[in-house]
Amino acid sequence: MTIKKSVNNDEVIIEVEGRVDTNTAKEFETAVKEIPAGTKKLTIDMTGLAYISSAGLRVLLIANQLMDEYGEVCALNPNNEIREILSITGFDDFLNIVEK
Amino acid sequence: MNNYEVSIVTPYHNIDLDIFKSGLESIKNQTLGFSKIEWIIVLHNCEDKYIQGVQEMTKEYENIKTFVLNNNVHSASSPRNYGMKMASAKYIGFLDGDDSYTPGCLKTVLLHMKKSGAQVTWFRREYELESEKSVPVTEIVLWDQTREEIILEKGGYWDDEKMFSAVWGLVTSRLYDLDFLRENEIVYDESVKLGEDYLFNFEVYGRAQKFCYLPQTIGYHYYINGGSILQKSEKTEEDIIDMAKGLKKIYDCGLKFGFRMDATIGGVTFVLARFMMGSSKLSLEGRQKIKKIVGPYVEMIKDLKPNKIYSEKAAYDRSTFLKDYILNPEKWAGEGETFMSRHYREVKPPVDQTVLNSILENNAGTDMGKRYDFKSINTLNGFQSKVPVMQYDTYEPLIALNTRIGESGIFVSEPITHYVYYTGQYGNRKLLPVTQSHLKDYVKAMDEVFKDNNTFVLYENVSKPFHFNDNSDIGSLYGAINTEYYKARVSGDVSATSRFTTPDSLGYSSEQFTNRYIKCLFALCDENVTQICAPSMNAVMGTLDFIKKNIDDFTSDIAAGTIKNLDRLKEDNAKALLKAFSKNNERAEYLKKVFEGEVTLKAIWPGLKKIVAPRMGDFALGTKLVERVSGDVELLDGPLMYPEMLLGTASDENGNYELNLESAFFEFKKVGDSELIFYKKLKAGEIYRVFVTNKSGLYRYDTGRHIKIVGFNGSIPVFEPLSDYGTCTMIGNISIGRDDINGAVLQLGDACELSIFDYASYQKNDSLCVLLELADNSDMNSDLDAVKHKLDEILCEVVAGYKSAREAGEIDLPDVHLIEPETTLLYQESRAKKLDVTVDSIPAPHFVYNPKDIKFLEMAII
């Protein structure tokens, strides 16, 4: 898994590539937790994300909790499989899924 | 000729178009059918942009008719009259431009109206405040709200006191028979500036023969903004005198029909008095004029008695004080804001704490108490014969009246301070009312656990800062107890020897996100922890795992005296936490060493003596795991607490409890029987369903919970709680109970040397499928075939009929899979998120039925 983070004014984009599983979720979690206070929008760019495990999904929950009071969390370009996972788990209720 | 069933008239005056849109949507969404509604919108003295906005929004609908009306009348009377003239349906309602109807409103109300033949049908109005500064104006009533419909008829059942109490005169939460209004030439008096709707209703009530009241139908959504006549604080002298003249007309009308007028004169004139108090421009001469106009009516008021609408002070204000204020203008001239604030202090009702008799006595004045005549109940048998057994369904509409309208006194006289949500695995979120005196027993029980200890508490914090319209908040049971425990600590009502690792600024904060990290940080920093209190043993293990994963962050914070993510807390909280936290390099180094090897709780906290958390049933797997890291630390069950009752206190090391007879009144139904019995008739070895009458207004409430009596301590029953007794999954024709599966998985872990953290199970074709989440990654390479056969063997032993069904080939070998770590926690967290409850409230997915949930869990199969 590789993670790239960029900040654009009050938006933070975390680009996740590869597989987020039990072994790599911690790194993903750290990247999410380090977003600066005052961030209005957190975009998780999933364009290159091939797989996400339960541990990875929990990080998305943490991201949502973190942003609850400040702004929104977007999932950008998840592939069909990941989109289905987000739907089955009900994450699409609170994640803003965006296609670009 | 149209076929409209009802005409709705809306006076519209420069209302925000977004707000108006919600009213439009509510009309379109009526289950009655949009096309059956004629909506007449009278654009009254509007700016052009609003006229255009409304017309643009509504032009495509032929049943929405807009009219522009400009004149010098500055109230809703004139557009309402105009709309009445235009209306063509048999029935008419008045919807304000910033309000809306609930979806089923018109259909329900019309159904009752037609069935009863009433000329007026009354329903309920919930409210929403535009801002915290807006003043709630709500329709609290004296009617028996346990009834769905009440019919009143001239010459038949009639009750002046209930009809004309409090805010009874509103026209919005009513439907009227338009033919009746026209035949009797009833219109709004456009010269009346305050209470014009009361005058309209007095005319209606005076002439109508039949009334239909729907106490449980919440049909009208009232948006309270800062701009209505009642919300504006400052009035001119001329305005106030004009209002007084209008009141005279209202009172004359009520008296003309011979209605009981005390509450109306007291209540409405007190509104006038509030305007007088808030006006700095009211002269002595103005006050004298007002006395001349309304004084004769105020003199008629007898002393109002306190009831649920008026507290003792409010009743005093509207009678004794009001007479003094209106009739003695010289005395009060010059008094202003100071007087108002002095006069609006709340009076808190007394709190009582006894069992059945006192519960009945305290609540005899509630609607429920009057309906079942609590006053006349002297014996337990009398209680059983007069009060029926109740389910949640009975309470659901009553709770909606409290939370949405701000009603009170329906089933409990004491204010409801919290609603505790609870949910089964598949049920929707339900709310159970909780009062302070109810919680006092829980606080007392927890104080027994906390006293003389330094406790690391793993419960959720207090609930979110959200308030219902009855001023209650919502949260988990632990959140409610935590809130009350904190109050008791501040007031010195609990033991002074209790200490906690979590500072008050965090433990009693509603900020949840960074909470877990900071709670653990303070606990790790404190080497003198003597006990851990948790909602379950699994929570203890989950916390230990969390600490392990983040130990580097913890030790660096402890060494440096810093707290990570503090900038996400509110500034005051952050400051208070930093003040309470000090660096301790020695402790940080110690913890680093502890976490280098095999971690035990005793190594982290050498003074740890107890872990208090439920240990048996659903929690037994967690208990087994905790035993591996707890060494000689004692594992104890705490008090057995559910939102509706504090059922028991721990009795022995086998997970049994003594029935707690002091906090509530219990009845029991033996499985298979229909009769409810009292505790003295319980027999050892039998399983019973529990029914409770408590201090929060639940009467003979079916809790759905079961206990098995294992013996007696003196006369006090000792029992084993049966989690989800009766819950089972069917494999072929074989029923497997939840306790059977719990026991089987527990045995399976021992037999196959697996560290099972949690599990999920469900029926798949003709076999039982079990998903195991392991605590230890090293077990991942287990021989699953062997595990399946072992589980099969165990099920043959513990489940009746399973062995013969297997031998006959009716059911297949169980299927077992391993799932990714944290899957069950993810399941609980995502469900908690969906229901907006805390994770503590969501049970583990031990039994899963919903195909979507099964798919969720199967997705995590390794």
PDB file of C-alpha atoms in Angstrom, chain B residues 677-807:
ATOM      1  CA  ILE B 677     -46.713 -13.859  39.702  1.00  0.00           C
ATOM      2  CA  PHE B 678     -44.823 -11.936  42.381  1.00  0.00           C
ATOM      3  CA  TYR B 679     -41.297 -12.742  43.518  1.00  0.00           C
ATOM      4  CA  LYS B 680     -42.362 -14.722  46.550  1.00  0.00           C
ATOM      5  CA  LYS B 681     -43.910 -17.362  44.300  1.00  0.00           C
ATOM      6  CA  LEU B 682     -40.769 -17.937  42.210  1.00  0.00           C
ATOM      7  CA  LYS B 683     -39.419 -21.501  42.188  1.00  0.00           C
ATOM      8  CA  ALA B 684     -35.819 -22.657  41.809  1.00  0.00           C
ATOM      9  CA  GLY B 685     -35.002 -24.255  38.457  1.00  0.00           C
ATOM     10  CA  GLU B 686     -37.736 -22.439  36.541  1.00  0.00           C
ATOM     11  CA  ILE B 687     -37.289 -19.871  33.779  1.00  0.00           C
ATOM     12  CA  TYR B 688     -39.321 -16.649  33.987  1.00  0.00           C
ATOM     13  CA  ARG B 689     -39.948 -13.615  31.813  1.00  0.00           C
ATOM     14  CA  VAL B 690     -39.615 -10.324  33.715  1.00  0.00           C
ATOM     15  CA  PHE B 691     -42.193  -7.501  33.864  1.00  0.00           C
ATOM     16  CA  VAL B 692     -41.372  -4.266  35.639  1.00  0.00           C
ATOM     17  CA  THR B 693     -43.109  -1.252  37.153  1.00  0.00           C
ATOM     18  CA  ASN B 694     -40.529   1.453  37.671  1.00  0.00           C
ATOM     19  CA  LYS B 695     -39.989   5.030  38.778  1.00  0.00           C
ATOM     20  CA  SER B 696     -39.854   6.241  35.182  1.00  0.00           C
ATOM     21  CA  GLY B 697     -43.496   5.469  34.460  1.00  0.00           C
ATOM     22  CA  LEU B 698     -43.302   1.983  32.991  1.00  0.00           C
ATOM     23  CA  TYR B 699     -46.147  -0.088  34.402  1.00  0.00           C
ATOM     24  CA  ARG B 700     -46.266  -3.888  34.148  1.00  0.00           C
ATOM     25  CA  TYR B 701     -43.868  -3.440  31.275  1.00  0.00           C
ATOM     26  CA  ASP B 702     -42.863  -6.552  29.380  1.00  0.00           C
ATOM     27  CA  THR B 703     -39.071  -6.338  29.295  1.00  0.00           C
ATOM     28  CA  GLY B 704     -38.703  -9.456  27.124  1.00  0.00           C
ATOM     29  CA  ARG B 705     -35.826 -10.536  29.384  1.00  0.00           C
ATOM     30  CA  HIS B 706     -35.615 -13.925  31.061  1.00  0.00           C
ATOM     31  CA  ILE B 707     -34.030 -15.230  34.212  1.00  0.00           C
ATOM     32  CA  LYS B 708     -33.534 -18.683  35.625  1.00  0.00           C
ATOM     33  CA  ILE B 709     -33.978 -18.997  39.376  1.00  0.00           C
ATOM     34  CA  VAL B 710     -31.031 -20.885  40.867  1.00  0.00           C
ATOM     35  CA  GLY B 711     -31.890 -20.553  44.552  1.00  0.00           C
ATOM     36  CA  PHE B 712     -32.643 -18.118  47.342  1.00  0.00           C
ATOM     37  CA  ASN B 713     -30.603 -16.058  49.736  1.00  0.00           C
ATOM     38  CA  GLY B 714     -33.060 -15.928  52.632  1.00  0.00           C
ATOM     39  CA  SER B 715     -36.204 -14.876  50.825  1.00  0.00           C
ATOM     40  CA  ILE B 716     -34.361 -13.056  48.039  1.00  0.00           C
ATOM     41  CA  PRO B 717     -34.312 -14.950  44.735  1.00  0.00           C
ATOM     42  CA  VAL B 718     -30.914 -15.661  43.206  1.00  0.00           C
ATOM     43  CA  PHE B 719     -30.964 -15.985  39.435  1.00  0.00           C
ATOM     44  CA  GLU B 720     -28.968 -16.480  36.288  1.00  0.00           C
ATOM     45  CA  PRO B 721     -29.753 -13.930  33.546  1.00  0.00           C
ATOM     46  CA  LEU B 722     -30.498 -15.611  30.222  1.00  0.00           C
ATOM     47  CA  SER B 723     -29.321 -13.460  27.369  1.00  0.00           C
ATOM     48  CA  ASP B 724     -31.808 -13.488  24.513  1.00  0.00           C
ATOM     49  CA  TYR B 725     -33.587 -16.546  25.835  1.00  0.00           C
ATOM     50  CA  GLY B 726     -35.776 -17.965  23.128  1.00  0.00           C
ATOM     51  CA  THR B 727     -33.607 -16.618  20.327  1.00  0.00           C
ATOM     52  CA  CYS B 728     -32.661 -19.481  18.077  1.00  0.00           C
ATOM     53  CA  THR B 729     -31.648 -20.346  14.572  1.00  0.00           C
ATOM     54  CA  MET B 730     -33.231 -23.196  12.627  1.00  0.00           C
ATOM     55  CA  ILE B 731     -31.061 -25.686  10.785  1.00  0.00           C
ATOM     56  CA  GLY B 732     -33.453 -28.042   9.019  1.00  0.00           C
ATOM     57  CA  ASN B 733     -35.938 -28.881  11.759  1.00  0.00           C
ATOM     58  CA  ILE B 734     -33.445 -28.387  14.559  1.00  0.00           C
ATOM     59  CA  SER B 735     -33.631 -25.304  16.736  1.00  0.00           C
ATOM     60  CA  ILE B 736     -30.266 -24.128  18.083  1.00  0.00           C
ATOM     61  CA  GLY B 737     -30.509 -21.622  20.922  1.00  0.00           C
ATOM     62  CA  ARG B 738     -28.208 -18.678  21.396  1.00  0.00           C
ATOM     63  CA  ASP B 739     -26.881 -20.031  24.683  1.00  0.00           C
ATOM     64  CA  ASP B 740     -26.170 -23.387  22.950  1.00  0.00           C
ATOM     65  CA  ILE B 741     -24.013 -21.685  20.347  1.00  0.00           C
ATOM     66  CA  ASN B 742     -22.256 -19.532  22.935  1.00  0.00           C
ATOM     67  CA  GLY B 743     -21.416 -22.652  24.907  1.00  0.00           C
ATOM     68  CA  ALA B 744     -20.369 -24.615  21.814  1.00  0.00           C
ATOM     69  CA  VAL B 745     -18.003 -21.907  20.564  1.00  0.00           C
ATOM     70  CA  LEU B 746     -16.512 -21.606  24.027  1.00  0.00           C
ATOM     71  CA  GLN B 747     -15.856 -25.369  24.119  1.00  0.00           C
ATOM     72  CA  LEU B 748     -14.537 -25.269  20.568  1.00  0.00           C
ATOM     73  CA  GLY B 749     -11.906 -22.688  21.523  1.00  0.00           C
ATOM     74  CA  ASP B 750     -10.685 -24.916  24.364  1.00  0.00           C
ATOM     75  CA  ALA B 751     -10.743 -28.125  22.335  1.00  0.00           C
ATOM     76  CA  CYS B 752      -8.918 -26.685  19.294  1.00  0.00           C
ATOM     77  CA  GLU B 753      -6.710 -24.295  21.293  1.00  0.00           C
ATOM     78  CA  LEU B 754      -8.032 -21.275  19.459  1.00  0.00           C
ATOM     79  CA  SER B 755      -8.040 -17.782  20.968  1.00  0.00           C
ATOM     80  CA  ILE B 756     -11.505 -16.783  19.809  1.00  0.00           C
ATOM     81  CA  PHE B 757     -12.138 -13.070  20.200  1.00  0.00           C
ATOM     82  CA  ASP B 758     -15.683 -13.175  18.909  1.00  0.00           C
ATOM     83  CA  TYR B 759     -17.873 -14.982  16.428  1.00  0.00           C
ATOM     84  CA  ALA B 760     -20.900 -14.737  14.174  1.00  0.00           C
ATOM     85  CA  SER B 761     -23.259 -17.535  13.211  1.00  0.00           C
ATOM     86  CA  TYR B 762     -26.110 -18.053  10.782  1.00  0.00           C
ATOM     87  CA  GLN B 763     -28.015 -20.683   8.886  1.00  0.00           C
ATOM     88  CA  LYS B 764     -26.712 -21.507   5.429  1.00  0.00           C
ATOM     89  CA  ASN B 765     -28.612 -24.107   3.401  1.00  0.00           C
ATOM     90  CA  ASP B 766     -28.778 -27.147   5.664  1.00  0.00           C
ATOM     91  CA  SER B 767     -25.899 -26.302   7.934  1.00  0.00           C
ATOM     92  CA  LEU B 768     -24.841 -23.915  10.632  1.00  0.00           C
ATOM     93  CA  CYS B 769     -22.168 -21.501   9.477  1.00  0.00           C
ATOM     94  CA  VAL B 770     -19.831 -20.081  12.113  1.00  0.00           C
ATOM     95  CA  LEU B 771     -17.368 -17.269  11.429  1.00  0.00           C
ATOM     96  CA  LEU B 772     -14.564 -17.067  13.963  1.00  0.00           C
ATOM     97  CA  GLU B 773     -12.599 -13.928  14.674  1.00  0.00           C
ATOM     98  CA  LEU B 774      -9.380 -14.879  16.400  1.00  0.00           C
ATOM     99  CA  ALA B 775      -7.564 -12.805  18.951  1.00  0.00           C
ATOM    100  CA  ASP B 776      -4.189 -14.141  18.029  1.00  0.00           C
ATOM    101  CA  ASN B 777      -2.842 -14.024  14.477  1.00  0.00           C
ATOM    102  CA  SER B 778      -0.746 -17.110  15.056  1.00  0.00           C
ATOM    103  CA  ASP B 779      -3.896 -19.257  15.087  1.00  0.00           C
ATOM    104  CA  MET B 780      -4.694 -18.308  11.502  1.00  0.00           C
ATOM    105  CA  ASN B 781      -3.253 -21.487  10.075  1.00  0.00           C
ATOM    106  CA  SER B 782      -5.581 -23.779  12.001  1.00  0.00           C
ATOM    107  CA  ASP B 783      -6.879 -26.913  10.325  1.00  0.00           C
ATOM    108  CA  LEU B 784     -10.418 -25.769   9.626  1.00  0.00           C
ATOM    109  CA  ASP B 785     -11.616 -29.263   8.667  1.00  0.00           C
ATOM    110  CA  ALA B 786     -10.694 -30.507  12.118  1.00  0.00           C
ATOM    111  CA  VAL B 787     -12.400 -27.458  13.661  1.00  0.00           C
ATOM    112  CA  LYS B 788     -15.616 -28.168  11.723  1.00  0.00           C
ATOM    113  CA  HIS B 789     -15.707 -31.782  12.880  1.00  0.00           C
ATOM    114  CA  LYS B 790     -15.040 -30.761  16.465  1.00  0.00           C
ATOM    115  CA  LEU B 791     -17.879 -28.225  16.357  1.00  0.00           C
ATOM    116  CA  ASP B 792     -20.123 -30.929  14.898  1.00  0.00           C
ATOM    117  CA  GLU B 793     -19.211 -33.217  17.775  1.00  0.00           C
ATOM    118  CA  ILE B 794     -19.945 -30.518  20.362  1.00  0.00           C
ATOM    119  CA  LEU B 795     -23.292 -29.616  18.785  1.00  0.00           C
ATOM    120  CA  CYS B 796     -24.257 -33.302  18.837  1.00  0.00           C
ATOM    121  CA  GLU B 797     -23.718 -33.219  22.584  1.00  0.00           C
ATOM    122  CA  VAL B 798     -25.387 -29.953  23.492  1.00  0.00           C
ATOM    123  CA  VAL B 799     -28.283 -29.490  21.055  1.00  0.00           C
ATOM    124  CA  ALA B 800     -31.335 -31.708  21.397  1.00  0.00           C
ATOM    125  CA  GLY B 801     -32.140 -33.605  18.193  1.00  0.00           C
ATOM    126  CA  TYR B 802     -29.007 -32.423  16.401  1.00  0.00           C
ATOM    127  CA  LYS B 803     -27.213 -35.788  16.513  1.00  0.00           C
ATOM    128  CA  SER B 804     -30.093 -37.796  15.094  1.00  0.00           C
ATOM    129  CA  ALA B 805     -30.704 -35.194  12.389  1.00  0.00           C
ATOM    130  CA  ARG B 806     -27.050 -35.418  11.388  1.00  0.00           C
ATOM    131  CA  GLU B 807     -27.149 -39.188  11.332  1.00  0.00           C
TER     132      GLU B 807
END
